[in-house]
Short mmCIF file of N, CA and C in Angstrom, two decimals:
data_model
loop_
_atom_site.label_atom_id
_atom_site.label_comp_id
_atom_site.label_asym_id
_atom_site.label_seq_id
_atom_site.Cartn_x
_atom_site.Cartn_y
_atom_site.Cartn_z
N MET A 4 230.23 194.03 14.47
CA MET A 4 229.26 194.31 13.43
C MET A 4 227.95 193.60 13.80
N GLY A 5 226.84 194.35 13.77
CA GLY A 5 225.54 193.79 14.09
C GLY A 5 224.91 193.09 12.90
N VAL A 6 223.77 192.45 13.14
CA VAL A 6 223.07 191.71 12.09
C VAL A 6 222.68 192.64 10.94
N LEU A 7 222.15 193.81 11.25
CA LEU A 7 221.75 194.75 10.20
C LEU A 7 222.95 195.13 9.34
N ASP A 8 224.07 195.41 9.98
CA ASP A 8 225.29 195.76 9.23
C ASP A 8 225.74 194.61 8.33
N GLU A 9 225.67 193.39 8.83
CA GLU A 9 226.05 192.22 8.03
C GLU A 9 225.12 192.05 6.83
N ILE A 10 223.83 192.27 7.05
CA ILE A 10 222.87 192.17 5.95
C ILE A 10 223.19 193.20 4.88
N ILE A 11 223.48 194.43 5.30
CA ILE A 11 223.78 195.51 4.35
C ILE A 11 225.04 195.19 3.55
N VAL A 12 226.05 194.63 4.18
CA VAL A 12 227.27 194.24 3.46
C VAL A 12 226.91 193.25 2.35
N GLY A 13 226.12 192.25 2.67
CA GLY A 13 225.71 191.26 1.67
C GLY A 13 224.86 191.87 0.57
N VAL A 14 223.97 192.78 0.94
CA VAL A 14 223.13 193.47 -0.05
C VAL A 14 224.01 194.23 -1.03
N ARG A 15 225.00 194.93 -0.52
CA ARG A 15 225.90 195.71 -1.39
C ARG A 15 226.73 194.80 -2.30
N GLU A 16 227.16 193.66 -1.79
CA GLU A 16 227.92 192.71 -2.62
C GLU A 16 227.05 192.16 -3.75
N ASP A 17 225.83 191.76 -3.41
CA ASP A 17 224.91 191.24 -4.43
C ASP A 17 224.54 192.32 -5.43
N LEU A 18 224.36 193.53 -4.95
CA LEU A 18 224.03 194.67 -5.80
C LEU A 18 225.13 194.92 -6.83
N ALA A 19 226.38 194.83 -6.41
CA ALA A 19 227.51 195.06 -7.32
C ALA A 19 227.49 194.07 -8.48
N VAL A 20 227.11 192.85 -8.21
CA VAL A 20 227.03 191.84 -9.27
C VAL A 20 225.93 192.20 -10.26
N ARG A 21 224.77 192.60 -9.75
CA ARG A 21 223.66 192.96 -10.63
C ARG A 21 224.00 194.21 -11.45
N GLU A 22 224.64 195.19 -10.82
CA GLU A 22 225.01 196.41 -11.54
C GLU A 22 226.00 196.12 -12.66
N ALA A 23 226.88 195.16 -12.44
CA ALA A 23 227.86 194.80 -13.46
C ALA A 23 227.21 194.14 -14.67
N SER A 24 226.09 193.47 -14.44
CA SER A 24 225.44 192.76 -15.55
C SER A 24 224.36 193.60 -16.25
N LEU A 25 223.82 194.59 -15.56
CA LEU A 25 222.79 195.44 -16.16
C LEU A 25 223.02 196.88 -15.69
N PRO A 26 223.52 197.73 -16.56
CA PRO A 26 223.84 199.10 -16.17
C PRO A 26 222.60 199.91 -15.75
N LEU A 27 222.81 200.82 -14.83
CA LEU A 27 221.73 201.69 -14.36
C LEU A 27 221.06 202.41 -15.52
N ARG A 28 221.82 202.86 -16.49
CA ARG A 28 221.25 203.60 -17.64
C ARG A 28 220.16 202.78 -18.34
N GLU A 29 220.37 201.47 -18.46
CA GLU A 29 219.37 200.62 -19.10
C GLU A 29 218.10 200.54 -18.25
N LEU A 30 218.25 200.46 -16.95
CA LEU A 30 217.08 200.46 -16.07
C LEU A 30 216.33 201.78 -16.17
N MET A 31 217.07 202.88 -16.19
CA MET A 31 216.46 204.20 -16.29
C MET A 31 215.67 204.33 -17.59
N ASP A 32 216.23 203.83 -18.68
CA ASP A 32 215.54 203.87 -19.97
C ASP A 32 214.26 203.02 -19.92
N ALA A 33 214.34 201.87 -19.27
CA ALA A 33 213.17 200.99 -19.16
C ALA A 33 212.07 201.63 -18.32
N VAL A 34 212.44 202.30 -17.24
CA VAL A 34 211.46 202.95 -16.38
C VAL A 34 210.67 204.01 -17.15
N ALA A 35 211.34 204.70 -18.04
CA ALA A 35 210.68 205.76 -18.81
C ALA A 35 209.54 205.23 -19.66
N GLN A 36 209.53 203.94 -19.96
CA GLN A 36 208.50 203.33 -20.80
C GLN A 36 207.36 202.69 -20.00
N LEU A 37 207.44 202.71 -18.70
CA LEU A 37 206.48 201.98 -17.87
C LEU A 37 205.20 202.78 -17.60
N PRO A 38 204.09 202.08 -17.43
CA PRO A 38 202.86 202.76 -17.02
C PRO A 38 202.96 203.17 -15.54
N PRO A 39 202.04 203.98 -15.07
CA PRO A 39 202.06 204.37 -13.65
C PRO A 39 201.91 203.16 -12.73
N THR A 40 202.38 203.32 -11.52
CA THR A 40 202.24 202.27 -10.50
C THR A 40 200.81 202.28 -9.97
N LEU A 41 200.45 201.21 -9.26
CA LEU A 41 199.16 201.13 -8.60
C LEU A 41 199.24 201.88 -7.27
N ASP A 42 198.24 202.67 -6.99
CA ASP A 42 198.20 203.44 -5.75
C ASP A 42 197.55 202.60 -4.64
N PRO A 43 198.28 202.28 -3.59
CA PRO A 43 197.71 201.47 -2.52
C PRO A 43 196.82 202.26 -1.55
N MET A 44 196.92 203.57 -1.60
CA MET A 44 196.28 204.37 -0.56
C MET A 44 194.76 204.31 -0.53
N PRO A 45 194.06 204.22 -1.65
CA PRO A 45 192.59 204.12 -1.52
C PRO A 45 192.15 202.96 -0.64
N ARG A 46 192.78 201.80 -0.81
CA ARG A 46 192.40 200.64 0.03
C ARG A 46 192.82 200.85 1.48
N PHE A 47 193.99 201.46 1.69
CA PHE A 47 194.46 201.67 3.06
C PHE A 47 193.67 202.73 3.80
N ARG A 48 193.10 203.67 3.06
CA ARG A 48 192.29 204.74 3.68
C ARG A 48 190.83 204.37 3.84
N ALA A 49 190.40 203.31 3.21
CA ALA A 49 189.00 202.89 3.29
C ALA A 49 188.67 202.43 4.71
N PRO A 50 187.41 202.49 5.09
CA PRO A 50 187.05 202.10 6.46
C PRO A 50 187.23 200.60 6.74
N GLU A 51 187.25 199.78 5.69
CA GLU A 51 187.43 198.34 5.88
C GLU A 51 188.89 198.03 6.23
N LEU A 52 189.08 196.89 6.85
CA LEU A 52 190.42 196.42 7.17
C LEU A 52 191.22 196.22 5.89
N ALA A 53 192.44 196.70 5.87
CA ALA A 53 193.33 196.51 4.71
C ALA A 53 194.58 195.78 5.19
N VAL A 54 194.82 194.63 4.60
CA VAL A 54 195.94 193.78 5.01
C VAL A 54 196.99 193.74 3.91
N THR A 55 198.25 193.85 4.32
CA THR A 55 199.37 193.60 3.41
C THR A 55 199.89 192.21 3.75
N ALA A 56 199.78 191.29 2.79
CA ALA A 56 200.27 189.93 2.99
C ALA A 56 201.70 189.84 2.48
N GLU A 57 202.46 188.91 3.05
CA GLU A 57 203.89 188.88 2.76
C GLU A 57 204.37 187.54 2.21
N VAL A 58 205.21 187.62 1.19
CA VAL A 58 205.90 186.45 0.64
C VAL A 58 207.30 186.49 1.25
N LYS A 59 207.53 185.60 2.21
CA LYS A 59 208.78 185.62 2.98
C LYS A 59 209.17 184.19 3.34
N ARG A 60 210.32 183.77 2.88
CA ARG A 60 210.76 182.40 3.11
C ARG A 60 211.47 182.19 4.45
N SER A 61 212.26 183.18 4.86
CA SER A 61 213.03 183.02 6.09
C SER A 61 213.39 184.38 6.66
N SER A 62 213.94 184.36 7.87
CA SER A 62 214.45 185.58 8.49
C SER A 62 215.65 185.22 9.36
N PRO A 63 216.54 186.19 9.57
CA PRO A 63 217.72 185.89 10.39
C PRO A 63 217.37 185.47 11.81
N SER A 64 216.30 186.00 12.36
CA SER A 64 215.96 185.69 13.75
C SER A 64 215.17 184.40 13.91
N LYS A 65 214.37 184.03 12.92
CA LYS A 65 213.52 182.84 13.04
C LYS A 65 213.96 181.68 12.16
N GLY A 66 214.89 181.91 11.24
CA GLY A 66 215.31 180.85 10.33
C GLY A 66 214.27 180.62 9.24
N ALA A 67 214.18 179.38 8.78
CA ALA A 67 213.23 179.05 7.71
C ALA A 67 211.81 179.23 8.22
N LEU A 68 210.99 179.91 7.41
CA LEU A 68 209.59 180.15 7.77
C LEU A 68 208.64 179.35 6.91
N ALA A 69 208.91 179.31 5.61
CA ALA A 69 208.01 178.63 4.68
C ALA A 69 208.76 178.23 3.43
N ASP A 70 208.42 177.07 2.91
CA ASP A 70 208.97 176.62 1.64
C ASP A 70 208.02 177.14 0.56
N ILE A 71 208.40 178.25 -0.05
CA ILE A 71 207.54 178.89 -1.04
C ILE A 71 208.11 178.60 -2.42
N ALA A 72 207.63 177.54 -3.02
CA ALA A 72 208.12 177.16 -4.35
C ALA A 72 207.57 178.06 -5.44
N ASP A 73 206.35 178.57 -5.23
CA ASP A 73 205.67 179.38 -6.24
C ASP A 73 205.13 180.66 -5.61
N PRO A 74 205.95 181.72 -5.55
CA PRO A 74 205.51 182.97 -4.92
C PRO A 74 204.25 183.55 -5.59
N ALA A 75 204.13 183.38 -6.91
CA ALA A 75 202.97 183.91 -7.61
C ALA A 75 201.68 183.23 -7.16
N ALA A 76 201.73 181.92 -7.00
CA ALA A 76 200.54 181.19 -6.54
C ALA A 76 200.15 181.62 -5.13
N LEU A 77 201.13 181.77 -4.26
CA LEU A 77 200.85 182.22 -2.90
C LEU A 77 200.25 183.62 -2.91
N ALA A 78 200.82 184.50 -3.69
CA ALA A 78 200.30 185.87 -3.78
C ALA A 78 198.89 185.89 -4.34
N SER A 79 198.61 185.03 -5.30
CA SER A 79 197.26 184.94 -5.86
C SER A 79 196.26 184.52 -4.79
N GLU A 80 196.67 183.60 -3.93
CA GLU A 80 195.80 183.19 -2.81
C GLU A 80 195.57 184.36 -1.86
N TYR A 81 196.63 185.10 -1.57
CA TYR A 81 196.50 186.27 -0.71
C TYR A 81 195.51 187.27 -1.31
N ALA A 82 195.69 187.57 -2.60
CA ALA A 82 194.81 188.54 -3.27
C ALA A 82 193.36 188.05 -3.29
N ALA A 83 193.17 186.76 -3.57
CA ALA A 83 191.82 186.19 -3.57
C ALA A 83 191.19 186.27 -2.18
N GLY A 84 192.04 186.22 -1.15
CA GLY A 84 191.56 186.33 0.22
C GLY A 84 191.31 187.75 0.67
N GLY A 85 191.58 188.72 -0.19
CA GLY A 85 191.28 190.10 0.13
C GLY A 85 192.46 190.98 0.48
N ALA A 86 193.68 190.49 0.32
CA ALA A 86 194.85 191.33 0.64
C ALA A 86 194.81 192.62 -0.19
N ALA A 87 195.08 193.72 0.48
CA ALA A 87 195.10 195.03 -0.19
C ALA A 87 196.41 195.25 -0.93
N ALA A 88 197.46 194.56 -0.49
CA ALA A 88 198.78 194.68 -1.12
C ALA A 88 199.57 193.41 -0.78
N ILE A 89 200.61 193.18 -1.57
CA ILE A 89 201.48 192.02 -1.34
C ILE A 89 202.91 192.54 -1.17
N SER A 90 203.54 192.14 -0.07
CA SER A 90 204.93 192.47 0.19
C SER A 90 205.78 191.27 -0.20
N VAL A 91 206.84 191.53 -0.97
CA VAL A 91 207.70 190.45 -1.44
C VAL A 91 209.13 190.72 -0.98
N LEU A 92 209.65 189.82 -0.15
CA LEU A 92 211.05 189.91 0.29
C LEU A 92 211.94 189.56 -0.88
N THR A 93 212.87 190.46 -1.22
CA THR A 93 213.75 190.19 -2.36
C THR A 93 215.21 190.04 -1.94
N GLU A 94 215.50 190.16 -0.65
CA GLU A 94 216.87 189.97 -0.17
C GLU A 94 217.18 188.47 -0.16
N ARG A 95 218.28 188.09 -0.77
CA ARG A 95 218.59 186.68 -1.01
C ARG A 95 219.27 185.98 0.16
N ARG A 96 220.32 186.56 0.70
CA ARG A 96 221.18 185.84 1.64
C ARG A 96 220.51 185.46 2.94
N ARG A 97 219.78 186.37 3.53
CA ARG A 97 219.19 186.12 4.85
C ARG A 97 217.70 185.80 4.80
N PHE A 98 217.04 186.18 3.69
CA PHE A 98 215.59 186.01 3.62
C PHE A 98 215.15 185.06 2.51
N GLY A 99 216.10 184.60 1.68
CA GLY A 99 215.79 183.63 0.65
C GLY A 99 214.96 184.16 -0.50
N GLY A 100 214.92 185.48 -0.66
CA GLY A 100 214.11 186.08 -1.72
C GLY A 100 214.91 186.36 -2.97
N GLU A 101 214.20 186.71 -4.00
CA GLU A 101 214.80 187.05 -5.30
C GLU A 101 213.95 188.13 -5.94
N LEU A 102 214.56 188.95 -6.76
CA LEU A 102 213.79 189.93 -7.52
C LEU A 102 212.81 189.23 -8.46
N ALA A 103 213.17 188.04 -8.92
CA ALA A 103 212.27 187.26 -9.78
C ALA A 103 210.97 186.92 -9.06
N ASP A 104 211.01 186.79 -7.74
CA ASP A 104 209.78 186.55 -6.98
C ASP A 104 208.82 187.73 -7.15
N LEU A 105 209.36 188.94 -7.08
CA LEU A 105 208.54 190.13 -7.23
C LEU A 105 207.93 190.19 -8.64
N VAL A 106 208.74 189.89 -9.64
CA VAL A 106 208.25 189.89 -11.02
C VAL A 106 207.09 188.91 -11.16
N ALA A 107 207.25 187.71 -10.64
CA ALA A 107 206.21 186.69 -10.74
C ALA A 107 204.95 187.10 -10.00
N VAL A 108 205.12 187.66 -8.82
CA VAL A 108 203.97 188.10 -8.04
C VAL A 108 203.22 189.21 -8.77
N LYS A 109 203.94 190.19 -9.26
CA LYS A 109 203.30 191.31 -9.96
C LYS A 109 202.49 190.82 -11.15
N GLN A 110 203.01 189.84 -11.85
CA GLN A 110 202.30 189.32 -13.03
C GLN A 110 201.06 188.51 -12.66
N SER A 111 200.95 188.12 -11.40
CA SER A 111 199.84 187.25 -11.00
C SER A 111 198.73 187.93 -10.21
N VAL A 112 198.96 189.15 -9.76
CA VAL A 112 197.94 189.82 -8.93
C VAL A 112 197.63 191.21 -9.48
N GLY A 113 196.48 191.71 -9.09
CA GLY A 113 196.07 193.04 -9.51
C GLY A 113 196.09 194.05 -8.38
N VAL A 114 196.77 193.71 -7.31
CA VAL A 114 196.89 194.63 -6.16
C VAL A 114 198.32 195.17 -6.13
N PRO A 115 198.53 196.29 -5.44
CA PRO A 115 199.89 196.85 -5.35
C PRO A 115 200.87 195.87 -4.71
N VAL A 116 202.10 195.93 -5.22
CA VAL A 116 203.17 195.04 -4.75
C VAL A 116 204.31 195.89 -4.17
N LEU A 117 204.78 195.49 -3.01
CA LEU A 117 205.85 196.17 -2.30
C LEU A 117 207.13 195.36 -2.40
N ARG A 118 208.21 196.03 -2.78
CA ARG A 118 209.52 195.38 -2.70
C ARG A 118 210.06 195.61 -1.29
N LYS A 119 210.22 194.53 -0.55
CA LYS A 119 210.76 194.61 0.80
C LYS A 119 212.20 194.12 0.74
N ASP A 120 213.10 195.05 0.91
CA ASP A 120 214.52 194.75 0.83
C ASP A 120 215.25 195.85 1.60
N PHE A 121 216.53 195.77 1.63
CA PHE A 121 217.36 196.77 2.28
C PHE A 121 217.84 197.71 1.18
N MET A 122 217.10 198.78 0.98
CA MET A 122 217.34 199.71 -0.12
C MET A 122 218.48 200.65 0.28
N VAL A 123 219.62 200.50 -0.40
CA VAL A 123 220.81 201.27 -0.03
C VAL A 123 221.43 202.02 -1.20
N ALA A 124 220.85 201.87 -2.40
CA ALA A 124 221.43 202.51 -3.59
C ALA A 124 220.33 202.85 -4.60
N ASP A 125 220.52 203.92 -5.32
CA ASP A 125 219.54 204.34 -6.34
C ASP A 125 219.20 203.19 -7.28
N TYR A 126 220.18 202.41 -7.64
CA TYR A 126 220.00 201.30 -8.58
C TYR A 126 218.82 200.42 -8.17
N GLN A 127 218.70 200.13 -6.89
CA GLN A 127 217.65 199.23 -6.41
C GLN A 127 216.25 199.79 -6.66
N PHE A 128 216.12 201.10 -6.63
CA PHE A 128 214.81 201.72 -6.85
C PHE A 128 214.39 201.57 -8.31
N TYR A 129 215.32 201.81 -9.21
CA TYR A 129 215.03 201.60 -10.63
C TYR A 129 214.76 200.13 -10.91
N GLU A 130 215.55 199.29 -10.31
CA GLU A 130 215.40 197.84 -10.45
C GLU A 130 214.01 197.41 -9.95
N ALA A 131 213.60 197.94 -8.82
CA ALA A 131 212.28 197.62 -8.26
C ALA A 131 211.17 198.04 -9.20
N ARG A 132 211.29 199.24 -9.73
CA ARG A 132 210.25 199.76 -10.63
C ARG A 132 210.15 198.92 -11.90
N VAL A 133 211.28 198.55 -12.47
CA VAL A 133 211.29 197.72 -13.69
C VAL A 133 210.71 196.34 -13.39
N ALA A 134 210.94 195.82 -12.21
CA ALA A 134 210.43 194.50 -11.82
C ALA A 134 208.93 194.52 -11.55
N GLY A 135 208.35 195.71 -11.42
CA GLY A 135 206.91 195.81 -11.21
C GLY A 135 206.47 196.31 -9.85
N ALA A 136 207.40 196.69 -9.01
CA ALA A 136 207.02 197.19 -7.68
C ALA A 136 206.20 198.48 -7.79
N ASP A 137 205.22 198.57 -6.93
CA ASP A 137 204.43 199.79 -6.79
C ASP A 137 204.89 200.60 -5.59
N MET A 138 205.58 199.92 -4.69
CA MET A 138 206.06 200.53 -3.45
C MET A 138 207.40 199.91 -3.09
N VAL A 139 208.16 200.62 -2.26
CA VAL A 139 209.37 200.07 -1.67
C VAL A 139 209.35 200.38 -0.18
N LEU A 140 210.06 199.57 0.57
CA LEU A 140 210.20 199.79 2.00
C LEU A 140 211.54 200.44 2.27
N LEU A 141 211.53 201.53 3.01
CA LEU A 141 212.78 202.17 3.42
C LEU A 141 212.99 201.86 4.90
N ILE A 142 214.09 201.22 5.21
CA ILE A 142 214.40 200.86 6.59
C ILE A 142 215.29 201.97 7.15
N ALA A 143 214.68 202.84 7.92
CA ALA A 143 215.36 204.04 8.40
C ALA A 143 216.63 203.71 9.19
N ALA A 144 216.62 202.63 9.93
CA ALA A 144 217.79 202.26 10.74
C ALA A 144 219.00 201.92 9.89
N ALA A 145 218.77 201.63 8.61
CA ALA A 145 219.88 201.26 7.72
C ALA A 145 220.38 202.44 6.89
N LEU A 146 219.78 203.62 7.10
CA LEU A 146 220.09 204.78 6.26
C LEU A 146 220.46 206.00 7.10
N THR A 147 221.28 206.84 6.52
CA THR A 147 221.53 208.14 7.15
C THR A 147 220.32 209.03 6.86
N ASP A 148 220.22 210.14 7.56
CA ASP A 148 219.13 211.08 7.30
C ASP A 148 219.17 211.58 5.86
N ALA A 149 220.38 211.84 5.37
CA ALA A 149 220.53 212.32 3.99
C ALA A 149 220.08 211.26 2.98
N GLU A 150 220.46 210.01 3.22
CA GLU A 150 220.03 208.93 2.32
C GLU A 150 218.52 208.77 2.35
N LEU A 151 217.96 208.81 3.54
CA LEU A 151 216.51 208.66 3.66
C LEU A 151 215.78 209.75 2.89
N GLY A 152 216.23 210.99 3.04
CA GLY A 152 215.62 212.09 2.30
C GLY A 152 215.76 211.94 0.79
N ARG A 153 216.94 211.56 0.35
CA ARG A 153 217.18 211.37 -1.09
C ARG A 153 216.36 210.22 -1.64
N PHE A 154 216.27 209.13 -0.88
CA PHE A 154 215.50 207.98 -1.34
C PHE A 154 214.00 208.26 -1.34
N LEU A 155 213.54 209.07 -0.42
CA LEU A 155 212.12 209.47 -0.45
C LEU A 155 211.83 210.24 -1.73
N GLU A 156 212.71 211.15 -2.08
CA GLU A 156 212.53 211.92 -3.32
C GLU A 156 212.59 211.02 -4.54
N LEU A 157 213.54 210.11 -4.58
CA LEU A 157 213.66 209.19 -5.70
C LEU A 157 212.41 208.30 -5.79
N SER A 158 211.92 207.85 -4.66
CA SER A 158 210.70 207.03 -4.65
C SER A 158 209.53 207.80 -5.24
N ARG A 159 209.38 209.03 -4.86
CA ARG A 159 208.30 209.87 -5.41
C ARG A 159 208.48 210.04 -6.92
N HIS A 160 209.70 210.32 -7.32
CA HIS A 160 210.00 210.51 -8.76
C HIS A 160 209.62 209.26 -9.56
N LEU A 161 209.89 208.10 -8.99
CA LEU A 161 209.61 206.83 -9.69
C LEU A 161 208.19 206.31 -9.43
N MET A 162 207.41 207.08 -8.69
CA MET A 162 206.02 206.70 -8.32
C MET A 162 205.98 205.45 -7.46
N LEU A 163 207.01 205.24 -6.67
CA LEU A 163 207.04 204.13 -5.72
C LEU A 163 206.59 204.66 -4.37
N THR A 164 205.30 204.55 -4.10
CA THR A 164 204.75 205.14 -2.88
C THR A 164 205.18 204.41 -1.64
#
């Protein structure tokens, strides 16, 4: 089993715990009440440089990267520095992230926020939207062609560009 496969196993285990505590139906109901997401494309299409800054504590290949006690404060610094978007790692086991990091970041900045995680189930997309994500990252190497197509459609439906 490779590193990616091991990460996905952990993601699915953690996901099962979250699903048991908060049913998908409740997330779906919450999404129906949300305002539209922020569109990152105007900044990315503009002639000026557009940077996506990242809140990332660690990685499997490099180990600990940064002690980020306050993701919202870091994201605020990124936004003040001109970041067009903020990427927030929410995978816990290998990257030290939490969905709460995304919530805190979204509440502190006025730029689009990306949930960077290993998206393997519909639940995560609804969860991301409720947490405030404007975008999600799809890691094609972790998905079948059918999953990728279905997740693209779900992302569009949820306005997660």
